[in-house]
Short mmCIF file of C-alpha atoms and ligand atoms in Angstrom, two decimals:
data_model
loop_
_atom_site.label_atom_id
_atom_site.label_comp_id
_atom_site.label_asym_id
_atom_site.label_seq_id
_atom_site.Cartn_x
_atom_site.Cartn_y
_atom_site.Cartn_z
CA MET A 1 49.14 -49.49 -15.80
CA THR A 2 52.90 -48.83 -15.42
CA THR A 3 54.04 -45.72 -13.65
CA VAL A 4 57.16 -43.85 -14.74
CA PRO A 5 59.42 -42.77 -11.87
CA GLN A 6 60.11 -39.04 -12.01
CA ASN A 7 63.91 -39.30 -12.06
CA ARG A 8 63.83 -41.53 -15.11
CA PHE A 9 61.42 -39.38 -17.08
CA ARG A 10 63.96 -37.58 -19.25
CA ARG A 11 65.48 -40.72 -20.43
CA SER A 12 62.15 -42.48 -20.86
CA PRO A 13 61.08 -43.76 -24.33
CA LEU A 14 58.13 -41.38 -24.09
CA GLY A 15 60.37 -38.63 -25.45
CA SER A 16 61.10 -40.43 -28.70
CA ASP A 17 59.75 -39.42 -32.13
CA ALA A 18 58.16 -42.82 -32.55
CA VAL A 19 56.00 -42.38 -29.47
CA PHE A 20 54.98 -38.91 -30.49
CA ARG A 21 54.00 -40.21 -33.85
CA ARG A 22 51.90 -42.88 -32.31
CA LEU A 23 50.12 -40.24 -30.26
CA VAL A 24 49.32 -38.20 -33.38
CA ASP A 25 48.21 -41.31 -35.19
CA SER A 26 45.71 -42.23 -32.53
CA VAL A 27 44.01 -38.82 -32.34
CA GLU A 28 40.49 -39.20 -33.74
CA ASP A 29 38.94 -35.78 -33.36
CA TYR A 30 41.50 -33.95 -35.49
CA ALA A 31 42.84 -34.71 -38.89
CA ILE A 32 46.60 -34.25 -38.42
CA PHE A 33 48.82 -34.82 -41.44
CA MET A 34 51.87 -33.57 -43.27
CA LEU A 35 52.23 -32.24 -46.81
CA ASP A 36 55.45 -32.04 -48.78
CA PRO A 37 56.46 -28.56 -49.99
CA ARG A 38 54.33 -28.97 -53.12
CA GLY A 39 51.25 -30.10 -51.31
CA TYR A 40 51.35 -33.87 -51.62
CA VAL A 41 50.11 -35.79 -48.60
CA ALA A 42 53.03 -37.35 -46.71
CA THR A 43 51.45 -38.67 -43.47
CA TRP A 44 47.89 -39.46 -42.38
CA ASN A 45 46.38 -40.11 -38.93
CA ARG A 46 43.26 -41.85 -37.74
CA GLY A 47 41.35 -38.56 -37.32
CA ALA A 48 42.11 -37.68 -40.97
CA GLU A 49 40.75 -41.01 -42.07
CA ARG A 50 37.65 -40.58 -39.96
CA ILE A 51 36.96 -37.00 -41.07
CA LYS A 52 37.89 -37.18 -44.74
CA GLY A 53 37.12 -40.83 -45.45
CA TYR A 54 40.43 -41.83 -47.12
CA SER A 55 42.68 -44.54 -45.74
CA ALA A 56 46.41 -43.74 -45.49
CA GLU A 57 47.23 -46.04 -48.42
CA GLU A 58 44.72 -44.28 -50.64
CA ILE A 59 45.76 -40.75 -49.94
CA ILE A 60 49.48 -40.67 -49.24
CA GLY A 61 51.18 -39.31 -52.36
CA GLN A 62 48.00 -37.55 -53.55
CA HIS A 63 47.79 -33.77 -53.84
CA PHE A 64 45.85 -32.13 -51.01
CA SER A 65 43.86 -29.94 -53.43
CA ARG A 66 41.38 -32.80 -53.75
CA PHE A 67 40.03 -31.75 -50.34
CA TYR A 68 38.81 -28.52 -51.93
CA SER A 69 35.69 -27.96 -54.02
CA GLN A 70 35.93 -27.66 -57.76
CA ARG A 71 35.35 -23.94 -57.48
CA ASP A 72 38.07 -23.44 -54.89
CA GLN A 73 40.47 -25.50 -56.96
CA GLU A 74 39.76 -23.41 -60.05
CA ALA A 75 40.23 -20.25 -58.00
CA GLY A 76 43.62 -21.50 -56.86
CA ARG A 77 42.69 -21.68 -53.17
CA PRO A 78 44.95 -24.68 -52.29
CA GLU A 79 48.04 -22.98 -53.68
CA ALA A 80 47.09 -19.68 -52.05
CA VAL A 81 46.80 -21.38 -48.65
CA LEU A 82 50.24 -22.98 -48.93
CA ARG A 83 51.73 -19.70 -50.12
CA ALA A 84 50.25 -17.84 -47.15
CA ALA A 85 51.49 -20.48 -44.70
CA ALA A 86 54.96 -20.42 -46.25
CA GLU A 87 55.10 -16.63 -46.06
CA GLU A 88 53.60 -16.12 -42.62
CA GLY A 89 54.74 -19.45 -41.12
CA HIS A 90 51.16 -20.09 -40.16
CA TYR A 91 47.74 -19.88 -41.79
CA GLN A 92 44.30 -20.41 -40.38
CA GLU A 93 40.82 -20.41 -41.91
CA GLU A 94 37.38 -21.94 -41.88
CA GLY A 95 35.67 -23.19 -45.01
CA TRP A 96 33.95 -26.03 -46.85
CA ARG A 97 36.04 -29.11 -47.67
CA ILE A 98 35.16 -32.26 -49.61
CA ARG A 99 35.21 -35.81 -48.24
CA LYS A 100 36.13 -38.87 -50.27
CA ASP A 101 32.45 -39.63 -50.85
CA GLY A 102 31.94 -36.13 -52.24
CA SER A 103 30.03 -34.78 -49.21
CA ARG A 104 30.96 -31.42 -47.73
CA PHE A 105 32.05 -30.59 -44.22
CA TRP A 106 32.82 -27.27 -42.55
CA ALA A 107 36.48 -27.34 -41.64
CA SER A 108 38.59 -25.31 -39.30
CA VAL A 109 42.07 -25.54 -40.74
CA VAL A 110 45.50 -24.61 -39.38
CA VAL A 111 48.46 -24.92 -41.72
CA THR A 112 51.98 -24.53 -40.36
CA ALA A 113 55.12 -24.30 -42.50
CA VAL A 114 57.85 -26.72 -41.37
CA ARG A 115 61.44 -25.70 -42.03
CA ASP A 116 64.79 -27.40 -41.39
CA ASP A 117 67.56 -25.89 -39.30
CA ASP A 118 68.73 -23.88 -42.30
CA GLY A 119 65.31 -22.44 -42.89
CA ALA A 120 64.55 -24.46 -46.00
CA LEU A 121 60.87 -25.42 -46.37
CA ILE A 122 60.48 -29.15 -45.88
CA GLY A 123 56.68 -29.30 -45.82
CA PHE A 124 53.51 -28.30 -44.01
CA GLY A 125 51.73 -29.58 -40.95
CA LYS A 126 47.99 -29.48 -41.27
CA ILE A 127 45.38 -29.79 -38.55
CA THR A 128 41.74 -29.91 -39.60
CA ARG A 129 38.65 -30.06 -37.43
CA ASP A 130 35.13 -30.92 -38.60
CA LEU A 131 32.91 -28.09 -37.33
CA THR A 132 29.87 -28.89 -39.49
CA GLU A 133 27.53 -29.49 -36.57
CA ARG A 134 28.58 -26.34 -34.76
CA ARG A 135 28.23 -24.31 -37.93
CA GLN A 136 24.79 -25.74 -38.65
CA ALA A 137 23.66 -25.02 -35.12
CA GLU A 138 24.99 -21.46 -35.38
CA GLN A 139 23.34 -20.97 -38.71
CA ARG A 140 20.00 -22.30 -37.53
CA TYR A 141 20.23 -20.01 -34.55
CA ARG A 142 21.18 -17.02 -36.70
CA LEU A 143 18.34 -17.71 -39.13
CA LEU A 144 15.92 -18.05 -36.25
CA ILE A 145 16.94 -14.71 -34.81
CA GLU A 146 17.00 -13.01 -38.18
CA ARG A 147 13.46 -14.09 -38.92
CA VAL A 148 11.96 -12.97 -35.62
CA THR A 149 9.89 -9.88 -36.33
CA ASP A 150 8.17 -9.20 -33.02
CA TYR A 151 11.41 -8.58 -31.20
CA ALA A 152 14.36 -6.44 -32.12
CA ILE A 153 17.30 -8.75 -31.43
CA PHE A 154 20.74 -7.32 -32.07
CA SER A 155 24.22 -7.36 -30.66
CA LEU A 156 26.64 -4.67 -29.60
CA ASP A 157 30.39 -4.74 -29.31
CA ALA A 158 31.96 -4.01 -25.96
CA ARG A 159 31.73 -0.24 -26.57
CA GLY A 160 28.09 -0.30 -27.60
CA ASN A 161 28.41 -0.21 -31.38
CA ILE A 162 25.84 -2.26 -33.24
CA ALA A 163 27.27 -5.51 -34.61
CA SER A 164 24.21 -7.43 -35.82
CA TRP A 165 20.59 -6.61 -36.63
CA ASN A 166 17.51 -8.75 -37.22
CA SER A 167 14.30 -8.11 -39.15
CA GLY A 168 12.42 -7.35 -35.91
CA ALA A 169 14.91 -4.57 -35.21
CA GLU A 170 14.40 -3.22 -38.71
CA ARG A 171 10.63 -3.34 -38.29
CA ILE A 172 10.55 -1.79 -34.83
CA LYS A 173 13.26 0.83 -35.21
CA GLY A 174 13.06 1.52 -38.92
CA TYR A 175 16.77 1.19 -39.79
CA SER A 176 18.07 -1.41 -42.25
CA ALA A 177 21.08 -3.49 -41.20
CA GLU A 178 23.36 -1.59 -43.63
CA GLU A 179 22.34 1.75 -42.19
CA ILE A 180 22.80 0.93 -38.56
CA ILE A 181 25.58 -1.64 -38.15
CA GLY A 182 28.65 0.08 -36.77
CA ARG A 183 26.69 2.96 -35.23
CA HIS A 184 26.44 3.46 -31.49
CA PHE A 185 23.24 2.15 -29.89
CA SER A 186 22.66 5.43 -28.06
CA SER A 187 21.04 6.70 -31.29
CA PHE A 188 17.89 4.92 -30.11
CA TYR A 189 17.65 7.00 -26.95
CA THR A 190 15.85 10.29 -26.51
CA PRO A 191 18.05 13.40 -26.27
CA GLU A 192 17.05 13.72 -22.58
CA ASP A 193 18.12 10.14 -21.80
CA ARG A 194 21.34 10.62 -23.74
CA ALA A 195 22.11 13.81 -21.83
CA ALA A 196 21.48 11.93 -18.58
CA GLY A 197 23.97 9.23 -19.66
CA LEU A 198 21.36 6.46 -19.67
CA PRO A 199 22.92 4.37 -22.50
CA GLN A 200 26.21 4.20 -20.59
CA LYS A 201 24.39 3.32 -17.37
CA VAL A 202 22.53 0.50 -19.12
CA LEU A 203 25.78 -1.05 -20.37
CA ALA A 204 27.53 -0.55 -17.02
CA THR A 205 24.66 -2.27 -15.21
CA ALA A 206 24.60 -5.15 -17.70
CA ARG A 207 28.34 -5.50 -17.31
CA ALA A 208 28.20 -5.49 -13.51
CA ASN A 209 25.10 -7.68 -13.05
CA GLY A 210 25.26 -9.81 -16.19
CA HIS A 211 22.10 -8.19 -17.51
CA TYR A 212 19.88 -5.11 -17.46
CA GLU A 213 16.11 -4.95 -17.79
CA GLY A 214 14.01 -1.85 -18.18
CA GLU A 215 11.29 0.09 -19.94
CA GLY A 216 11.38 3.52 -21.48
CA TRP A 217 10.83 5.74 -24.48
CA ARG A 218 13.04 5.03 -27.49
CA VAL A 219 13.34 6.85 -30.80
CA ARG A 220 12.75 5.33 -34.25
CA LYS A 221 14.66 6.32 -37.39
CA ASP A 222 11.81 8.67 -38.38
CA GLY A 223 12.03 10.43 -35.01
CA SER A 224 8.81 8.96 -33.61
CA ARG A 225 8.92 7.46 -30.14
CA PHE A 226 7.82 4.07 -28.86
CA TRP A 227 7.66 2.58 -25.39
CA ALA A 228 10.26 -0.18 -25.25
CA SER A 229 10.80 -3.09 -22.95
CA ILE A 230 14.47 -4.01 -23.15
CA VAL A 231 16.80 -6.71 -21.89
CA VAL A 232 20.55 -6.30 -22.29
CA THR A 233 22.84 -9.23 -21.57
CA ALA A 234 26.61 -8.91 -21.26
CA ILE A 235 28.68 -11.50 -23.14
CA PHE A 236 32.02 -12.61 -21.74
CA ASP A 237 34.63 -14.92 -23.27
CA GLU A 238 36.22 -17.89 -21.49
CA GLU A 239 38.74 -15.61 -19.81
CA GLY A 240 36.00 -13.40 -18.44
CA GLN A 241 36.71 -10.54 -20.84
CA LEU A 242 33.68 -8.57 -21.99
CA THR A 243 33.20 -9.17 -25.70
CA GLY A 244 29.89 -7.35 -26.20
CA PHE A 245 26.20 -7.32 -25.43
CA SER A 246 23.05 -8.86 -26.80
CA LYS A 247 19.96 -6.71 -26.74
CA VAL A 248 16.31 -7.67 -27.06
CA THR A 249 13.79 -4.87 -27.44
CA ARG A 250 10.00 -5.09 -27.63
CA ASP A 251 7.63 -2.34 -28.66
CA ILE A 252 5.00 -2.33 -25.90
CA THR A 253 3.55 1.12 -26.66
CA GLU A 254 0.02 -0.24 -27.02
CA ARG A 255 0.23 -2.14 -23.79
CA LYS A 256 1.56 0.91 -22.02
CA GLN A 257 -1.20 3.12 -23.43
CA LEU A 258 -3.79 0.62 -22.30
CA LEU A 259 -2.26 0.38 -18.85
CA ASP A 260 -2.04 4.17 -18.59
CA GLU A 261 -5.68 4.45 -19.51
CA ILE A 262 -6.72 1.82 -16.98
CA ARG A 263 -4.63 3.55 -14.36
CA ARG A 264 -6.20 6.92 -15.20
CA HIS A 265 -9.69 5.42 -14.95
CA ALA A 266 -8.85 3.77 -11.67
CA GLN A 267 -7.59 7.10 -10.30
CA GLU A 268 -10.75 8.89 -11.43
CA LEU A 269 -12.91 6.22 -9.87
CA GLU A 270 -10.96 6.37 -6.66
CA LEU A 271 -11.41 10.13 -6.60
CA GLN A 272 -15.16 9.80 -7.14
CA VAL A 273 -15.44 7.16 -4.45
CA ARG A 274 -13.47 9.33 -2.05
CA GLU A 275 -15.66 12.34 -2.83
CA ARG A 276 -18.78 10.28 -2.32
CA GLU A 277 -17.43 8.85 0.91
CA ALA A 278 -16.68 12.35 2.11
CA THR A 279 -20.20 13.51 1.19
CA ASN A 280 -21.73 10.48 2.88
CA ALA A 281 -19.66 11.03 5.98
CA ASP A 282 -20.72 14.70 6.02
CA LEU A 283 -24.37 13.78 5.61
CA GLU A 284 -24.19 11.21 8.33
CA SER A 285 -22.59 13.45 10.90
CA PHE A 286 -25.05 16.16 9.86
CA SER A 287 -28.11 13.97 10.31
CA TYR A 288 -26.74 12.56 13.53
CA SER A 289 -26.30 15.98 15.09
CA VAL A 290 -29.60 17.24 13.63
CA SER A 291 -31.42 14.27 15.14
CA HIS A 292 -29.79 14.89 18.50
CA ASP A 293 -30.39 18.63 18.51
CA LEU A 294 -34.01 18.32 17.32
CA ARG A 295 -35.01 16.15 20.21
CA ALA A 296 -34.60 18.79 22.93
CA PRO A 297 -37.00 21.41 21.41
CA LEU A 298 -39.38 18.58 20.47
CA ARG A 299 -39.53 17.41 24.04
CA ALA A 300 -40.30 21.00 25.04
CA ILE A 301 -43.18 21.22 22.49
CA GLU A 302 -44.59 17.90 23.61
CA GLY A 303 -44.18 18.79 27.28
CA PHE A 304 -45.83 22.23 27.02
CA ALA A 305 -48.68 20.90 24.85
CA THR A 306 -49.37 18.27 27.52
CA ALA A 307 -49.11 20.82 30.29
CA LEU A 308 -51.49 23.18 28.46
CA ARG A 309 -54.03 20.43 27.95
CA GLU A 310 -53.78 19.22 31.55
CA ASP A 311 -53.89 22.63 33.23
CA TYR A 312 -56.02 24.71 30.86
CA ALA A 313 -58.36 22.25 29.13
CA ALA A 314 -61.28 23.63 31.10
CA ILE A 315 -60.84 27.23 30.03
CA LEU A 316 -59.97 26.44 26.35
CA ASP A 317 -62.72 25.94 23.81
CA GLU A 318 -63.08 22.86 21.62
CA THR A 319 -61.12 24.29 18.69
CA ALA A 320 -58.18 25.20 20.93
CA ASN A 321 -58.20 21.70 22.39
CA ASP A 322 -58.26 20.22 18.90
CA TYR A 323 -55.25 22.35 17.97
CA LEU A 324 -53.47 21.15 21.08
CA ASP A 325 -54.14 17.53 20.13
CA ARG A 326 -52.72 18.16 16.67
CA ILE A 327 -49.63 19.83 18.11
CA GLY A 328 -49.21 16.84 20.41
CA SER A 329 -49.53 14.17 17.66
CA ALA A 330 -47.32 16.18 15.29
CA ALA A 331 -44.69 16.28 17.99
CA VAL A 332 -45.03 12.52 18.54
CA ARG A 333 -44.67 11.93 14.82
CA MET A 334 -41.71 14.25 14.62
CA ASN A 335 -40.16 12.42 17.54
CA ARG A 336 -40.54 9.10 15.77
CA LEU A 337 -38.96 10.55 12.64
CA VAL A 338 -36.01 11.85 14.56
CA HIS A 339 -35.71 8.55 16.41
CA ASP A 340 -35.67 6.55 13.17
CA LEU A 341 -33.24 8.93 11.52
CA LEU A 342 -30.93 8.67 14.49
CA HIS A 343 -31.19 4.93 14.31
CA TYR A 344 -30.41 4.96 10.58
CA SER A 345 -27.35 7.14 10.91
CA ARG A 346 -26.12 5.16 13.89
CA LEU A 347 -26.29 2.02 11.78
CA SER A 348 -23.58 3.28 9.46
CA ARG A 349 -21.41 4.70 12.22
CA LEU A 350 -21.22 1.67 14.49
CA ASP A 351 -19.11 -1.40 13.90
CA LEU A 352 -21.40 -4.40 13.75
CA ALA A 353 -19.78 -7.41 15.42
CA LEU A 354 -21.07 -10.43 13.47
CA GLU A 355 -21.69 -13.74 15.22
CA PRO A 356 -23.56 -16.96 14.47
CA THR A 357 -27.19 -16.00 14.97
CA SER A 358 -30.25 -18.26 14.93
CA VAL A 359 -32.74 -16.96 12.38
CA HIS A 360 -35.60 -18.38 14.41
CA ALA A 361 -34.47 -16.56 17.55
CA ALA A 362 -34.12 -13.33 15.53
CA VAL A 363 -37.70 -13.69 14.27
CA GLU A 364 -38.88 -14.25 17.85
CA SER A 365 -37.21 -11.11 19.10
CA ALA A 366 -38.51 -9.15 16.07
CA LEU A 367 -42.07 -10.17 16.98
CA ALA A 368 -41.47 -9.09 20.55
CA GLN A 369 -40.90 -5.54 19.25
CA LEU A 370 -44.26 -5.48 17.46
CA THR A 371 -47.66 -4.98 19.06
CA ASN A 372 -50.32 -6.54 16.87
CA ILE A 373 -48.87 -9.81 15.57
CA GLU A 374 -51.87 -11.83 14.61
CA GLY A 375 -52.00 -13.77 11.33
CA ILE A 376 -48.29 -14.57 11.13
CA ASP A 377 -47.11 -17.94 9.91
CA ILE A 378 -43.49 -18.71 10.80
CA ARG A 379 -41.71 -21.32 8.69
CA VAL A 380 -38.13 -21.02 9.86
CA PRO A 381 -36.17 -24.24 10.63
CA GLY A 382 -34.70 -24.02 14.12
CA GLU A 383 -31.22 -25.08 13.07
CA LEU A 384 -30.66 -22.28 10.47
CA SER A 385 -28.03 -19.77 11.53
CA VAL A 386 -26.46 -16.80 9.79
CA MET A 387 -23.50 -14.52 10.50
CA ALA A 388 -25.18 -11.39 11.82
CA HIS A 389 -25.33 -8.76 14.53
CA PRO A 390 -28.31 -10.14 16.51
CA PRO A 391 -30.10 -6.88 17.49
CA THR A 392 -29.64 -5.46 13.97
CA LEU A 393 -31.01 -8.61 12.35
CA ALA A 394 -34.02 -8.53 14.71
CA GLN A 395 -34.57 -4.85 13.87
CA ALA A 396 -34.56 -5.55 10.11
CA LEU A 397 -37.01 -8.43 10.53
CA SER A 398 -39.23 -6.33 12.76
CA ASN A 399 -39.38 -3.57 10.12
CA LEU A 400 -40.28 -6.04 7.34
CA ILE A 401 -42.89 -7.91 9.38
CA GLY A 402 -44.33 -4.59 10.63
CA ASN A 403 -44.70 -3.36 7.03
CA ALA A 404 -46.24 -6.67 5.91
CA LEU A 405 -48.89 -6.29 8.61
CA LYS A 406 -49.35 -2.56 8.06
CA PHE A 407 -49.86 -2.42 4.31
CA HIS A 408 -52.91 -4.63 4.25
CA VAL A 409 -55.86 -4.25 1.93
CA ALA A 410 -58.44 -1.97 3.50
CA GLY A 411 -60.75 -3.84 5.89
CA ARG A 412 -58.86 -7.12 5.72
CA GLN A 413 -55.99 -8.30 7.87
CA SER A 414 -53.01 -9.60 5.90
CA HIS A 415 -51.73 -13.12 6.12
CA VAL A 416 -47.98 -12.89 6.66
CA VAL A 417 -45.49 -15.70 6.14
CA VAL A 418 -41.92 -15.57 7.44
CA ALA A 419 -39.85 -18.31 5.84
CA ALA A 420 -36.13 -19.16 5.68
CA ARG A 421 -34.10 -21.71 3.73
CA PRO A 422 -30.47 -22.38 2.86
CA LEU A 423 -29.39 -21.22 -0.61
CA GLU A 424 -25.86 -21.63 -2.05
CA GLY A 425 -23.89 -20.99 1.14
CA LYS A 426 -26.34 -18.37 2.28
CA VAL A 427 -29.66 -18.27 4.05
CA ARG A 428 -32.56 -16.63 2.26
CA VAL A 429 -35.21 -15.13 4.49
CA GLU A 430 -38.56 -14.08 3.01
CA VAL A 431 -41.35 -12.01 4.51
CA SER A 432 -44.47 -12.34 2.35
CA ASP A 433 -47.88 -10.74 2.67
CA ASP A 434 -51.10 -10.64 0.68
CA GLY A 435 -51.43 -6.88 1.14
CA ILE A 436 -51.65 -4.00 -1.32
CA GLY A 437 -48.46 -4.77 -3.22
CA ILE A 438 -46.03 -2.31 -4.83
CA ASP A 439 -45.66 -1.21 -8.44
CA PRO A 440 -42.22 -2.40 -9.73
CA VAL A 441 -41.30 1.20 -10.73
CA TYR A 442 -41.02 2.00 -7.00
CA HIS A 443 -39.05 -1.11 -6.01
CA GLU A 444 -35.76 0.74 -5.78
CA ARG A 445 -37.04 4.02 -4.45
CA ILE A 446 -38.79 2.63 -1.39
CA PHE A 447 -35.39 1.61 0.06
CA GLN A 448 -34.35 5.27 0.23
CA VAL A 449 -34.79 7.47 3.27
CA PHE A 450 -38.20 9.24 3.49
CA GLU A 451 -39.50 7.53 0.36
CA ARG A 452 -43.14 6.56 0.99
CA LEU A 453 -45.92 5.80 -1.40
CA HIS A 454 -48.75 6.93 0.88
CA ALA A 455 -49.91 9.89 2.88
CA ALA A 456 -49.35 9.65 6.63
CA ASP A 457 -53.10 9.50 7.33
CA SER A 458 -53.71 6.40 5.20
CA TYR A 459 -50.70 4.39 6.46
CA ALA A 460 -48.62 5.73 9.35
CA GLY A 461 -44.86 5.71 9.03
CA THR A 462 -41.67 7.71 8.57
CA GLY A 463 -40.30 6.24 5.36
CA ILE A 464 -37.10 5.14 7.02
CA GLY A 465 -37.93 1.52 7.86
CA LEU A 466 -36.79 -0.04 4.57
CA ALA A 467 -33.71 2.21 4.38
CA ILE A 468 -32.73 0.77 7.75
CA VAL A 469 -33.36 -2.79 6.52
CA LYS A 470 -31.19 -2.28 3.44
CA ARG A 471 -28.34 -0.68 5.27
CA ALA A 472 -28.48 -3.23 8.09
CA ILE A 473 -28.41 -6.24 5.77
CA GLU A 474 -25.69 -4.79 3.54
CA ARG A 475 -23.53 -3.88 6.51
CA MET A 476 -23.77 -7.52 7.59
CA GLY A 477 -22.55 -8.66 4.16
CA GLY A 478 -25.92 -9.53 2.66
CA LYS A 479 -28.34 -8.18 0.08
CA VAL A 480 -32.05 -7.35 -0.04
CA GLY A 481 -34.78 -7.28 -2.65
CA LEU A 482 -38.47 -7.79 -3.24
CA ASP A 483 -41.05 -9.35 -5.51
CA SER A 484 -44.25 -7.42 -5.66
CA SER A 485 -46.90 -5.86 -7.82
CA PRO A 486 -50.11 -3.99 -6.98
CA GLY A 487 -52.86 -6.29 -5.72
CA GLN A 488 -50.55 -9.31 -5.63
CA GLY A 489 -49.03 -8.83 -2.19
CA SER A 490 -45.31 -8.46 -1.55
CA THR A 491 -42.39 -10.69 -0.75
CA PHE A 492 -39.39 -8.90 0.74
CA TRP A 493 -36.29 -11.09 0.95
CA PHE A 494 -32.73 -10.86 2.16
CA GLU A 495 -29.75 -13.20 2.12
CA LEU A 496 -26.99 -13.47 4.69
CA PRO A 497 -23.96 -15.79 4.86
CA LYS A 498 -24.91 -19.16 6.32
CA VAL A 499 -23.04 -20.51 9.33
P1 ADP B 501 -42.81 3.38 6.20
O1 ADP B 501 -43.27 2.00 6.42
O2 ADP B 501 -42.44 4.09 7.43
O3 ADP B 501 -43.62 4.17 5.26
P2 ADP B 501 -40.63 2.07 4.82
O4 ADP B 501 -39.34 2.57 4.47
O5 ADP B 501 -40.72 0.90 5.74
O6 ADP B 501 -41.44 3.30 5.43
O7 ADP B 501 -41.42 1.73 3.52
C1 ADP B 501 -41.40 2.64 2.46
C2 ADP B 501 -42.60 2.47 1.58
O8 ADP B 501 -42.57 1.21 0.92
C3 ADP B 501 -43.87 2.44 2.35
O9 ADP B 501 -44.32 3.75 2.60
C4 ADP B 501 -44.80 1.70 1.42
O10 ADP B 501 -45.29 2.55 0.44
C5 ADP B 501 -43.89 0.69 0.75
N1 ADP B 501 -43.95 -0.63 1.42
C6 ADP B 501 -43.09 -1.14 2.31
N2 ADP B 501 -43.45 -2.39 2.67
C7 ADP B 501 -44.58 -2.68 1.98
C8 ADP B 501 -45.43 -3.83 1.92
N3 ADP B 501 -45.20 -4.95 2.63
N4 ADP B 501 -46.51 -3.78 1.10
C9 ADP B 501 -46.75 -2.66 0.37
N5 ADP B 501 -45.99 -1.56 0.39
C10 ADP B 501 -44.90 -1.55 1.19
#
């Protein structure tokens, strides 16, 4: 490559007409050629040959109207273009032109009138670009947008007046393109939003941030409202000047209604849960204080009944002694009730710290709490552990095993089996007996406080044992249930997370 020293530049051959001509000749992307004043082709470059398909020899001396379609020729377009260029000095347009092989291309054309020093027209310079691909891409894109019906896609000029409108916009907002183009987009806003200046804020935000996204009520042509999700994008030209906005709007009324409904339901549920929690909390603190406060007078009844029997048994007759016995055992029973109730309410008040707990060890300590433990078969693998609060687990087991022993068939001791096995990440523990069994209609009820199926003189008890079991297991993250029917014995089971 040769370099041209700066000081010799002015005099360099690069300034000559011949060099300039060579430059024009070698341009391939533009057809650059000259016409004489009547429109006959005078020069031809490589770009012209490439775009229009004629070689220089073929075309020089031919009239340029052959680049136009038959229709344009008949309408006098070629002459009109030259006239306009001659009058204005310069003429520019886009339109279809014809190649040598008859095919069409979309041309961007600039025609410049060339005059001599005296102002006499000596010809025209013509620069043509082939924009077919760009036009096709634009057209495809425009068609695509026009055919979209689920979204309103339209454009605004820089002041917010509507410049284009697709079929989705017509469907969603109800206006045809003819009705709405040219009108300001604030017509879609509610009077309240318009008064608050929302349309202006939307455009200002889009302008400042490049885009704006939001949801809100919008108004259709018929005055009805819909919940819109909108995206506004600011469009800038190469110089950074705002040229307008594109706007995409979706009608999401149904989605919003659904969401609102779900939200309303959730709020109602939350309210109910909170009310129930409040009631439960009230009940618990009530039963806790009742249990506490009942124990003092009970102790007094028990104490004085004992004292009466010890000190006055001799001077009381048999009936009076019998009454005293009944007072004493009623007090004992009452005491047990209060004790169990206290235990039950404490279970929901205390935080149970869970730790890996051996099921076998829990069964052992449950048995230690029971008195008559004959006829029990323990089938619990030593290595099985669950996450539990050890004393609470032992208490639950003790209640279940105690019941299994207690509710035996009259005159026959029950055979009780305590078994445990792993089951899908949990451990299932079962306490089975061959006792009296329970009708399935009572299976839920017996887990409630004070629910018993028998009179106190046939089977002793307070009716709190199973309520304690259920609450204990559930507070440790497990669940309880039973399989039982009258005469078939019962299997109470619970599951806790396995370690
Ligand atoms: P309690 O044993 O103090 O009566 P529970 O809450 O432990 O109270 O039990 C409630 C009721 O469930 C019992 O009164 C009894 O009717 C029934 N029940 C519990 N366990 C068994 C069982 N293993 N076999 C038959 N019935 C049972």
